[in-house]
PDB file of C-alpha atoms in Angstrom:
ATOM      1  CA  MET B   1     109.742 106.291 102.312  1.00  0.00           C
ATOM      2  CA  GLY B   2     112.742 104.015 101.979  1.00  0.00           C
ATOM      3  CA  ARG B   3     115.048 105.739 104.487  1.00  0.00           C
ATOM      4  CA  HIS B   4     113.933 107.105 107.829  1.00  0.00           C
ATOM      5  CA  LEU B   5     117.202 108.093 109.466  1.00  0.00           C
ATOM      6  CA  ILE B   6     118.129 111.632 110.353  1.00  0.00           C
ATOM      7  CA  ARG B   7     121.833 111.016 109.752  1.00  0.00           C
ATOM      8  CA  LYS B   8     122.660 110.583 106.085  1.00  0.00           C
ATOM      9  CA  ARG B   9     125.460 108.049 106.316  1.00  0.00           C
ATOM     10  CA  GLU B  10     124.735 104.466 107.258  1.00  0.00           C
ATOM     11  CA  LEU B  11     126.146 103.161 110.520  1.00  0.00           C
ATOM     12  CA  ARG B  12     127.026  99.717 111.747  1.00  0.00           C
ATOM     13  CA  ALA B  13     123.938  98.567 113.624  1.00  0.00           C
ATOM     14  CA  ILE B  14     123.111  95.953 116.256  1.00  0.00           C
ATOM     15  CA  TYR B  15     119.836  94.782 117.724  1.00  0.00           C
ATOM     16  CA  TYR B  16     118.860  96.176 121.108  1.00  0.00           C
ATOM     17  CA  SER B  17     115.537  95.758 122.903  1.00  0.00           C
ATOM     18  CA  PHE B  18     114.283  99.084 124.246  1.00  0.00           C
ATOM     19  CA  ASN B  19     111.927  97.756 126.893  1.00  0.00           C
ATOM     20  CA  GLU B  20     110.805  99.175 130.228  1.00  0.00           C
ATOM     21  CA  LYS B  21     114.107  98.167 131.820  1.00  0.00           C
ATOM     22  CA  ASN B  22     116.182  99.672 129.017  1.00  0.00           C
ATOM     23  CA  LYS B  23     114.959 103.259 128.754  1.00  0.00           C
ATOM     24  CA  LEU B  24     118.119 104.876 127.471  1.00  0.00           C
ATOM     25  CA  GLN B  25     118.795 108.610 127.393  1.00  0.00           C
ATOM     26  CA  LYS B  26     121.662 110.805 126.217  1.00  0.00           C
ATOM     27  CA  GLY B  27     124.764 110.220 128.320  1.00  0.00           C
ATOM     28  CA  ASP B  28     123.724 106.772 129.577  1.00  0.00           C
ATOM     29  CA  ILE B  29     126.357 104.021 129.576  1.00  0.00           C
ATOM     30  CA  VAL B  30     125.463 100.622 128.083  1.00  0.00           C
ATOM     31  CA  GLU B  31     127.376  97.383 128.495  1.00  0.00           C
ATOM     32  CA  TYR B  32     126.806  95.041 125.546  1.00  0.00           C
ATOM     33  CA  SER B  33     127.624  91.335 125.278  1.00  0.00           C
ATOM     34  CA  GLY B  34     124.736  90.247 123.053  1.00  0.00           C
ATOM     35  CA  SER B  35     124.493  88.099 119.943  1.00  0.00           C
ATOM     36  CA  SER B  36     126.524  90.473 117.739  1.00  0.00           C
ATOM     37  CA  PHE B  37     129.435  90.763 120.167  1.00  0.00           C
ATOM     38  CA  ASN B  38     131.641  88.068 118.612  1.00  0.00           C
ATOM     39  CA  HIS B  39     130.964  89.369 115.107  1.00  0.00           C
ATOM     40  CA  LEU B  40     131.877  92.925 116.093  1.00  0.00           C
ATOM     41  CA  MET B  41     135.042  91.788 117.822  1.00  0.00           C
ATOM     42  CA  ARG B  42     136.389  89.061 115.528  1.00  0.00           C
ATOM     43  CA  VAL B  43     135.061  89.968 112.076  1.00  0.00           C
ATOM     44  CA  VAL B  44     134.439  93.713 112.112  1.00  0.00           C
ATOM     45  CA  ARG B  45     137.134  94.406 114.711  1.00  0.00           C
ATOM     46  CA  VAL B  46     135.534  97.554 116.039  1.00  0.00           C
ATOM     47  CA  ARG B  47     137.648 100.097 117.899  1.00  0.00           C
ATOM     48  CA  ALA B  48     137.017 102.539 120.708  1.00  0.00           C
ATOM     49  CA  GLY B  49     135.577 105.776 119.377  1.00  0.00           C
ATOM     50  CA  GLU B  50     133.537 104.152 116.593  1.00  0.00           C
ATOM     51  CA  GLU B  51     129.840 104.917 116.289  1.00  0.00           C
ATOM     52  CA  ILE B  52     127.280 102.123 116.614  1.00  0.00           C
ATOM     53  CA  LEU B  53     123.544 102.327 115.964  1.00  0.00           C
ATOM     54  CA  LEU B  54     121.225 100.422 118.317  1.00  0.00           C
ATOM     55  CA  MET B  55     117.925  99.341 116.736  1.00  0.00           C
ATOM     56  CA  ASP B  56     114.888  97.347 117.833  1.00  0.00           C
ATOM     57  CA  GLY B  57     113.067  97.074 114.480  1.00  0.00           C
ATOM     58  CA  LYS B  58     110.086  98.939 115.950  1.00  0.00           C
ATOM     59  CA  GLY B  59     111.206 102.498 115.268  1.00  0.00           C
ATOM     60  CA  THR B  60     113.490 103.264 118.225  1.00  0.00           C
ATOM     61  CA  LEU B  61     117.102 104.153 117.460  1.00  0.00           C
ATOM     62  CA  ALA B  62     120.028 105.076 119.689  1.00  0.00           C
ATOM     63  CA  TYR B  63     123.240 106.567 118.323  1.00  0.00           C
ATOM     64  CA  THR B  64     126.202 105.533 120.449  1.00  0.00           C
ATOM     65  CA  LYS B  65     129.978 105.719 120.646  1.00  0.00           C
ATOM     66  CA  ILE B  66     132.214 102.905 121.856  1.00  0.00           C
ATOM     67  CA  LEU B  67     134.049 103.984 125.011  1.00  0.00           C
ATOM     68  CA  ASP B  68     135.849 100.764 125.868  1.00  0.00           C
ATOM     69  CA  ILE B  69     136.280  97.171 124.731  1.00  0.00           C
ATOM     70  CA  ASN B  70     137.269  94.085 126.656  1.00  0.00           C
ATOM     71  CA  LYS B  71     137.115  90.348 126.054  1.00  0.00           C
ATOM     72  CA  ASN B  72     133.553  89.989 127.286  1.00  0.00           C
ATOM     73  CA  LYS B  73     131.700  93.191 126.436  1.00  0.00           C
ATOM     74  CA  LEU B  74     131.553  96.524 124.673  1.00  0.00           C
ATOM     75  CA  ILE B  75     130.831  99.717 126.558  1.00  0.00           C
ATOM     76  CA  PHE B  76     128.790 102.383 124.726  1.00  0.00           C
ATOM     77  CA  GLU B  77     127.795 105.913 125.601  1.00  0.00           C
ATOM     78  CA  ILE B  78     124.422 107.094 124.276  1.00  0.00           C
ATOM     79  CA  ASP B  79     124.845 110.163 122.068  1.00  0.00           C
ATOM     80  CA  SER B  80     121.160 110.505 121.156  1.00  0.00           C
ATOM     81  CA  LYS B  81     117.964 108.488 121.044  1.00  0.00           C
ATOM     82  CA  ILE B  82     115.064 109.007 118.658  1.00  0.00           C
ATOM     83  CA  ILE B  83     111.693 107.395 117.994  1.00  0.00           C
ATOM     84  CA  ILE B  84     110.661 107.327 114.326  1.00  0.00           C
ATOM     85  CA  ASN B  85     107.063 107.624 113.186  1.00  0.00           C
ATOM     86  CA  LYS B  86     106.278 104.914 110.653  1.00  0.00           C
ATOM     87  CA  SER B  87     105.704 106.387 107.203  1.00  0.00           C
ATOM     88  CA  THR B  88     105.688 103.275 104.998  1.00  0.00           C
ATOM     89  CA  LEU B  89     102.346 101.482 105.178  1.00  0.00           C
ATOM     90  CA  LEU B  90     102.640  99.428 101.995  1.00  0.00           C
ATOM     91  CA  ASN B  91     102.158  95.705 102.561  1.00  0.00           C
ATOM     92  CA  LEU B  92     103.283  92.802 100.386  1.00  0.00           C
ATOM     93  CA  GLY B  93     101.170  89.831  99.366  1.00  0.00           C
ATOM     94  CA  ILE B  94     103.459  87.191  97.880  1.00  0.00           C
ATOM     95  CA  CYS B  95     102.347  83.760  96.666  1.00  0.00           C
ATOM     96  CA  LEU B  96     104.675  81.179  98.171  1.00  0.00           C
ATOM     97  CA  THR B  97     107.597  80.780  95.821  1.00  0.00           C
ATOM     98  CA  LYS B  98     110.349  78.197  95.601  1.00  0.00           C
ATOM     99  CA  ARG B  99     112.201  77.586  98.835  1.00  0.00           C
ATOM    100  CA  GLU B 100     115.509  78.853  97.445  1.00  0.00           C
ATOM    101  CA  TYR B 101     113.904  82.192  96.465  1.00  0.00           C
ATOM    102  CA  LEU B 102     112.024  82.865  99.679  1.00  0.00           C
ATOM    103  CA  ASP B 103     115.084  84.058 101.634  1.00  0.00           C
ATOM    104  CA  GLU B 104     115.890  86.658  98.964  1.00  0.00           C
ATOM    105  CA  ILE B 105     112.273  87.863  98.856  1.00  0.00           C
ATOM    106  CA  ILE B 106     112.128  88.391 102.622  1.00  0.00           C
ATOM    107  CA  ARG B 107     115.487  90.167 102.627  1.00  0.00           C
ATOM    108  CA  LYS B 108     114.518  92.518  99.786  1.00  0.00           C
ATOM    109  CA  ALA B 109     111.113  93.246 101.310  1.00  0.00           C
ATOM    110  CA  THR B 110     112.780  94.178 104.606  1.00  0.00           C
ATOM    111  CA  GLU B 111     115.459  96.352 103.031  1.00  0.00           C
ATOM    112  CA  ILE B 112     113.073  98.465 100.960  1.00  0.00           C
ATOM    113  CA  GLY B 113     110.564  98.884 103.753  1.00  0.00           C
ATOM    114  CA  PHE B 114     107.374  96.834 103.418  1.00  0.00           C
ATOM    115  CA  ASN B 115     105.160  97.050 106.485  1.00  0.00           C
ATOM    116  CA  LYS B 116     103.735  93.502 106.523  1.00  0.00           C
ATOM    117  CA  ILE B 117     104.401  90.417 104.413  1.00  0.00           C
ATOM    118  CA  PHE B 118     101.475  88.097 103.680  1.00  0.00           C
ATOM    119  CA  ILE B 119     102.598  84.683 102.378  1.00  0.00           C
ATOM    120  CA  LEU B 120      99.728  83.429 100.255  1.00  0.00           C
ATOM    121  CA  ASN B 121      98.572  80.040  99.013  1.00  0.00           C
ATOM    122  CA  SER B 122      97.484  80.124  95.381  1.00  0.00           C
ATOM    123  CA  ASP B 123      96.707  77.444  92.798  1.00  0.00           C
ATOM    124  CA  TYR B 124     100.272  77.464  91.432  1.00  0.00           C
ATOM    125  CA  SER B 125     102.208  78.441  94.568  1.00  0.00           C
ATOM    126  CA  GLN B 126     104.731  76.117  96.180  1.00  0.00           C
ATOM    127  CA  LYS B 127     103.809  73.852  99.089  1.00  0.00           C
ATOM    128  CA  PHE B 128     106.348  73.342 101.880  1.00  0.00           C
ATOM    129  CA  LYS B 129     106.822  74.009 105.579  1.00  0.00           C
ATOM    130  CA  ILE B 130     108.339  77.439 106.179  1.00  0.00           C
ATOM    131  CA  ASN B 131     111.234  77.833 108.612  1.00  0.00           C
ATOM    132  CA  PHE B 132     110.125  80.987 110.426  1.00  0.00           C
ATOM    133  CA  ASP B 133     113.127  81.068 112.753  1.00  0.00           C
ATOM    134  CA  ARG B 134     115.298  81.383 109.655  1.00  0.00           C
ATOM    135  CA  LEU B 135     113.081  84.121 108.198  1.00  0.00           C
ATOM    136  CA  ASP B 136     113.218  86.049 111.481  1.00  0.00           C
ATOM    137  CA  ARG B 137     117.023  85.937 111.362  1.00  0.00           C
ATOM    138  CA  ILE B 138     116.979  87.168 107.759  1.00  0.00           C
ATOM    139  CA  ILE B 139     114.659  90.053 108.673  1.00  0.00           C
ATOM    140  CA  LYS B 140     116.888  91.092 111.558  1.00  0.00           C
ATOM    141  CA  SER B 141     120.041  90.892 109.431  1.00  0.00           C
ATOM    142  CA  ALA B 142     118.492  92.836 106.538  1.00  0.00           C
ATOM    143  CA  GLY B 143     117.001  95.446 108.874  1.00  0.00           C
ATOM    144  CA  LEU B 144     120.326  96.063 110.576  1.00  0.00           C
ATOM    145  CA  GLN B 145     122.325  96.128 107.344  1.00  0.00           C
ATOM    146  CA  SER B 146     119.930  98.597 105.689  1.00  0.00           C
ATOM    147  CA  ASN B 147     119.466 100.715 108.854  1.00  0.00           C
ATOM    148  CA  ASN B 148     115.703 100.382 108.304  1.00  0.00           C
ATOM    149  CA  PRO B 149     114.100 101.279 111.673  1.00  0.00           C
ATOM    150  CA  PHE B 150     110.964  99.188 111.013  1.00  0.00           C
ATOM    151  CA  TRP B 151     111.042  95.463 110.279  1.00  0.00           C
ATOM    152  CA  PRO B 152     108.091  93.691 108.648  1.00  0.00           C
ATOM    153  CA  GLU B 153     105.687  91.310 110.318  1.00  0.00           C
ATOM    154  CA  ILE B 154     105.075  88.005 108.505  1.00  0.00           C
ATOM    155  CA  ARG B 155     101.677  86.359 108.220  1.00  0.00           C
ATOM    156  CA  ASP B 156     101.430  83.030 106.447  1.00  0.00           C
ATOM    157  CA  ASN B 157      99.125  80.266 105.259  1.00  0.00           C
ATOM    158  CA  ILE B 158      96.566  82.695 103.860  1.00  0.00           C
ATOM    159  CA  PRO B 159      94.493  81.601 100.843  1.00  0.00           C
ATOM    160  CA  MET B 160      95.003  84.159  98.094  1.00  0.00           C
ATOM    161  CA  ILE B 161      91.269  84.347  97.376  1.00  0.00           C
ATOM    162  CA  ASP B 162      90.568  85.238 101.035  1.00  0.00           C
ATOM    163  CA  PHE B 163      93.303  87.881 100.855  1.00  0.00           C
ATOM    164  CA  LEU B 164      91.692  89.382  97.751  1.00  0.00           C
ATOM    165  CA  LYS B 165      88.183  89.392  99.152  1.00  0.00           C
ATOM    166  CA  LYS B 166      89.354  91.194 102.276  1.00  0.00           C
ATOM    167  CA  ASN B 167      91.640  93.721 100.557  1.00  0.00           C
ATOM    168  CA  SER B 168      90.332  94.044  96.986  1.00  0.00           C
ATOM    169  CA  GLU B 169      89.798  97.808  97.235  1.00  0.00           C
ATOM    170  CA  ASP B 170      93.387  98.586  98.277  1.00  0.00           C
ATOM    171  CA  VAL B 171      95.405  96.013  96.281  1.00  0.00           C
ATOM    172  CA  ILE B 172      97.457  96.594  93.152  1.00  0.00           C
ATOM    173  CA  CYS B 173      98.456  93.387  91.376  1.00  0.00           C
ATOM    174  CA  PHE B 174     101.344  92.756  88.985  1.00  0.00           C
ATOM    175  CA  ASN B 175     100.022  90.325  86.374  1.00  0.00           C
ATOM    176  CA  ASN B 176     101.750  88.836  83.322  1.00  0.00           C
ATOM    177  CA  ARG B 177      98.595  88.578  81.190  1.00  0.00           C
ATOM    178  CA  GLU B 178      97.365  91.352  78.943  1.00  0.00           C
ATOM    179  CA  ILE B 179      95.408  93.966  80.898  1.00  0.00           C
ATOM    180  CA  LYS B 180      92.546  95.884  79.304  1.00  0.00           C
ATOM    181  CA  THR B 181      93.724  99.193  80.722  1.00  0.00           C
ATOM    182  CA  ASN B 182      96.876 100.434  82.389  1.00  0.00           C
ATOM    183  CA  LYS B 183      95.241 103.551  83.788  1.00  0.00           C
ATOM    184  CA  ILE B 184      95.656 103.060  87.512  1.00  0.00           C
ATOM    185  CA  CYS B 185      93.928 104.975  90.279  1.00  0.00           C
ATOM    186  CA  ILE B 186      96.555 105.338  93.007  1.00  0.00           C
ATOM    187  CA  ARG B 187      94.203 106.181  95.854  1.00  0.00           C
ATOM    188  CA  ASN B 188      94.204 103.874  98.873  1.00  0.00           C
ATOM    189  CA  ILE B 189      96.924 101.495  97.659  1.00  0.00           C
ATOM    190  CA  GLU B 190      97.957  99.485 100.708  1.00  0.00           C
ATOM    191  CA  HIS B 191      98.948  96.091  99.278  1.00  0.00           C
ATOM    192  CA  LEU B 192     101.167  94.965  96.411  1.00  0.00           C
ATOM    193  CA  LEU B 193     100.257  91.478  95.160  1.00  0.00           C
ATOM    194  CA  ILE B 194     102.889  89.349  93.396  1.00  0.00           C
ATOM    195  CA  GLY B 195     101.927  85.976  91.932  1.00  0.00           C
ATOM    196  CA  PRO B 196     103.895  82.721  91.806  1.00  0.00           C
ATOM    197  CA  GLU B 197     106.382  81.782  89.093  1.00  0.00           C
ATOM    198  CA  GLY B 198     103.642  80.004  87.144  1.00  0.00           C
ATOM    199  CA  GLY B 199     101.319  83.007  87.246  1.00  0.00           C
ATOM    200  CA  PHE B 200      97.689  83.010  88.328  1.00  0.00           C
ATOM    201  CA  SER B 201      95.201  80.326  87.358  1.00  0.00           C
ATOM    202  CA  LYS B 202      92.164  81.114  85.202  1.00  0.00           C
ATOM    203  CA  PHE B 203      89.967  80.991  88.294  1.00  0.00           C
ATOM    204  CA  GLU B 204      92.241  83.459  90.106  1.00  0.00           C
ATOM    205  CA  ASN B 205      92.395  85.811  87.125  1.00  0.00           C
ATOM    206  CA  ASP B 206      88.599  85.700  86.892  1.00  0.00           C
ATOM    207  CA  MET B 207      88.395  86.533  90.590  1.00  0.00           C
ATOM    208  CA  LEU B 208      90.791  89.466  90.143  1.00  0.00           C
ATOM    209  CA  ASP B 209      88.452  90.799  87.444  1.00  0.00           C
ATOM    210  CA  GLN B 210      85.262  90.174  89.400  1.00  0.00           C
ATOM    211  CA  LEU B 211      86.627  92.002  92.442  1.00  0.00           C
ATOM    212  CA  ASN B 212      87.842  94.895  90.262  1.00  0.00           C
ATOM    213  CA  VAL B 213      91.385  94.561  91.598  1.00  0.00           C
ATOM    214  CA  ARG B 214      93.765  97.065  90.041  1.00  0.00           C
ATOM    215  CA  GLN B 215      96.183  95.189  87.761  1.00  0.00           C
ATOM    216  CA  VAL B 216      99.360  96.188  85.957  1.00  0.00           C
ATOM    217  CA  LYS B 217     101.334  94.475  83.214  1.00  0.00           C
ATOM    218  CA  LEU B 218     104.766  96.005  82.944  1.00  0.00           C
ATOM    219  CA  PRO B 219     106.583  96.226  79.588  1.00  0.00           C
ATOM    220  CA  THR B 220     109.275  93.835  80.819  1.00  0.00           C
ATOM    221  CA  PRO B 221     110.113  90.153  80.493  1.00  0.00           C
ATOM    222  CA  ILE B 222     108.711  87.900  83.214  1.00  0.00           C
ATOM    223  CA  LEU B 223     110.335  88.981  86.463  1.00  0.00           C
ATOM    224  CA  LYS B 224     111.616  86.811  89.272  1.00  0.00           C
ATOM    225  CA  SER B 225     109.553  87.379  92.431  1.00  0.00           C
ATOM    226  CA  SER B 226     112.303  89.267  94.266  1.00  0.00           C
ATOM    227  CA  THR B 227     112.791  91.538  91.247  1.00  0.00           C
ATOM    228  CA  ALA B 228     109.046  92.092  90.938  1.00  0.00           C
ATOM    229  CA  ILE B 229     108.924  93.186  94.580  1.00  0.00           C
ATOM    230  CA  THR B 230     111.523  95.925  94.187  1.00  0.00           C
ATOM    231  CA  THR B 231     110.099  96.965  90.815  1.00  0.00           C
ATOM    232  CA  GLY B 232     106.582  97.102  92.257  1.00  0.00           C
ATOM    233  CA  PHE B 233     107.650  99.154  95.255  1.00  0.00           C
ATOM    234  CA  GLY B 234     109.363 101.662  92.986  1.00  0.00           C
ATOM    235  CA  TYR B 235     106.419 101.708  90.563  1.00  0.00           C
ATOM    236  CA  ILE B 236     103.910 102.532  93.300  1.00  0.00           C
ATOM    237  CA  HIS B 237     106.053 105.239  94.849  1.00  0.00           C
ATOM    238  CA  GLY B 238     106.683 106.675  91.398  1.00  0.00           C
ATOM    239  CA  LEU B 239     102.939 106.999  90.914  1.00  0.00           C
ATOM    240  CA  LEU B 240     102.596 108.603  94.318  1.00  0.00           C
ATOM    241  CA  SER B 241     105.362 111.084  93.541  1.00  0.00           C
ATOM    242  CA  LYS B 242     103.691 112.111  90.284  1.00  0.00           C
ATOM    243  CA  SER B 243     100.415 112.530  92.137  1.00  0.00           C
ATOM    244  CA  ASP B 244     102.077 114.783  94.725  1.00  0.00           C
ATOM    245  CA  GLU B 245     103.623 116.917  91.976  1.00  0.00           C
ATOM    246  CA  SER B 246     100.278 117.430  90.261  1.00  0.00           C
ATOM    247  CA  THR B 247      98.463 118.567  93.440  1.00  0.00           C
TER     248      THR B 247
END
């Protein structure tokens, strides 16, 4: 689920909006002077003949080759264009963490392919105003760098208890407390829930139990939120892989 591209090697990618006016097909010529132009010219120093991947973060990709370069624009020729069907439907519920960790969490969640990111308010979560323009830039940068064709949607200011009540049947929660059983049913897992640095409150843990939310305590030290995200993603897909092998 992590990689969706047909070509195995990663390409340098830039954002391109494939709207009604920009329906590109093989052989079309594109003139580009967008936000990545200066970076490509002055930092990367691209050359004619190099391949560039155009992405919109919504599943449309165009493989191109640079035909010409001048001071104001790049000229591409479209080699092929594909539309990817979304295969990763796992969402992330993350209790708002410290400001300095949030950027890393959003970047990691984008790179490994979460579908949606729900930023939750819990008893021990942090309280501050989120800079969504900054998070959007991080998502775009991480999506382009990883060549991930789908970029996550962020939803914020959601009480964790409301999130649980709405999604209790399809959530798996990583919890630091001792869990009565580690036997996990993997059916219908759609959300991974990660708590704040201080863990869940007694009230929240009681609610997790009352709603019969699937919970896992890993045999690891306490993980930083960004580490828990990547570990959780791998854990869930490992369970799914084992399930596929047994059927």
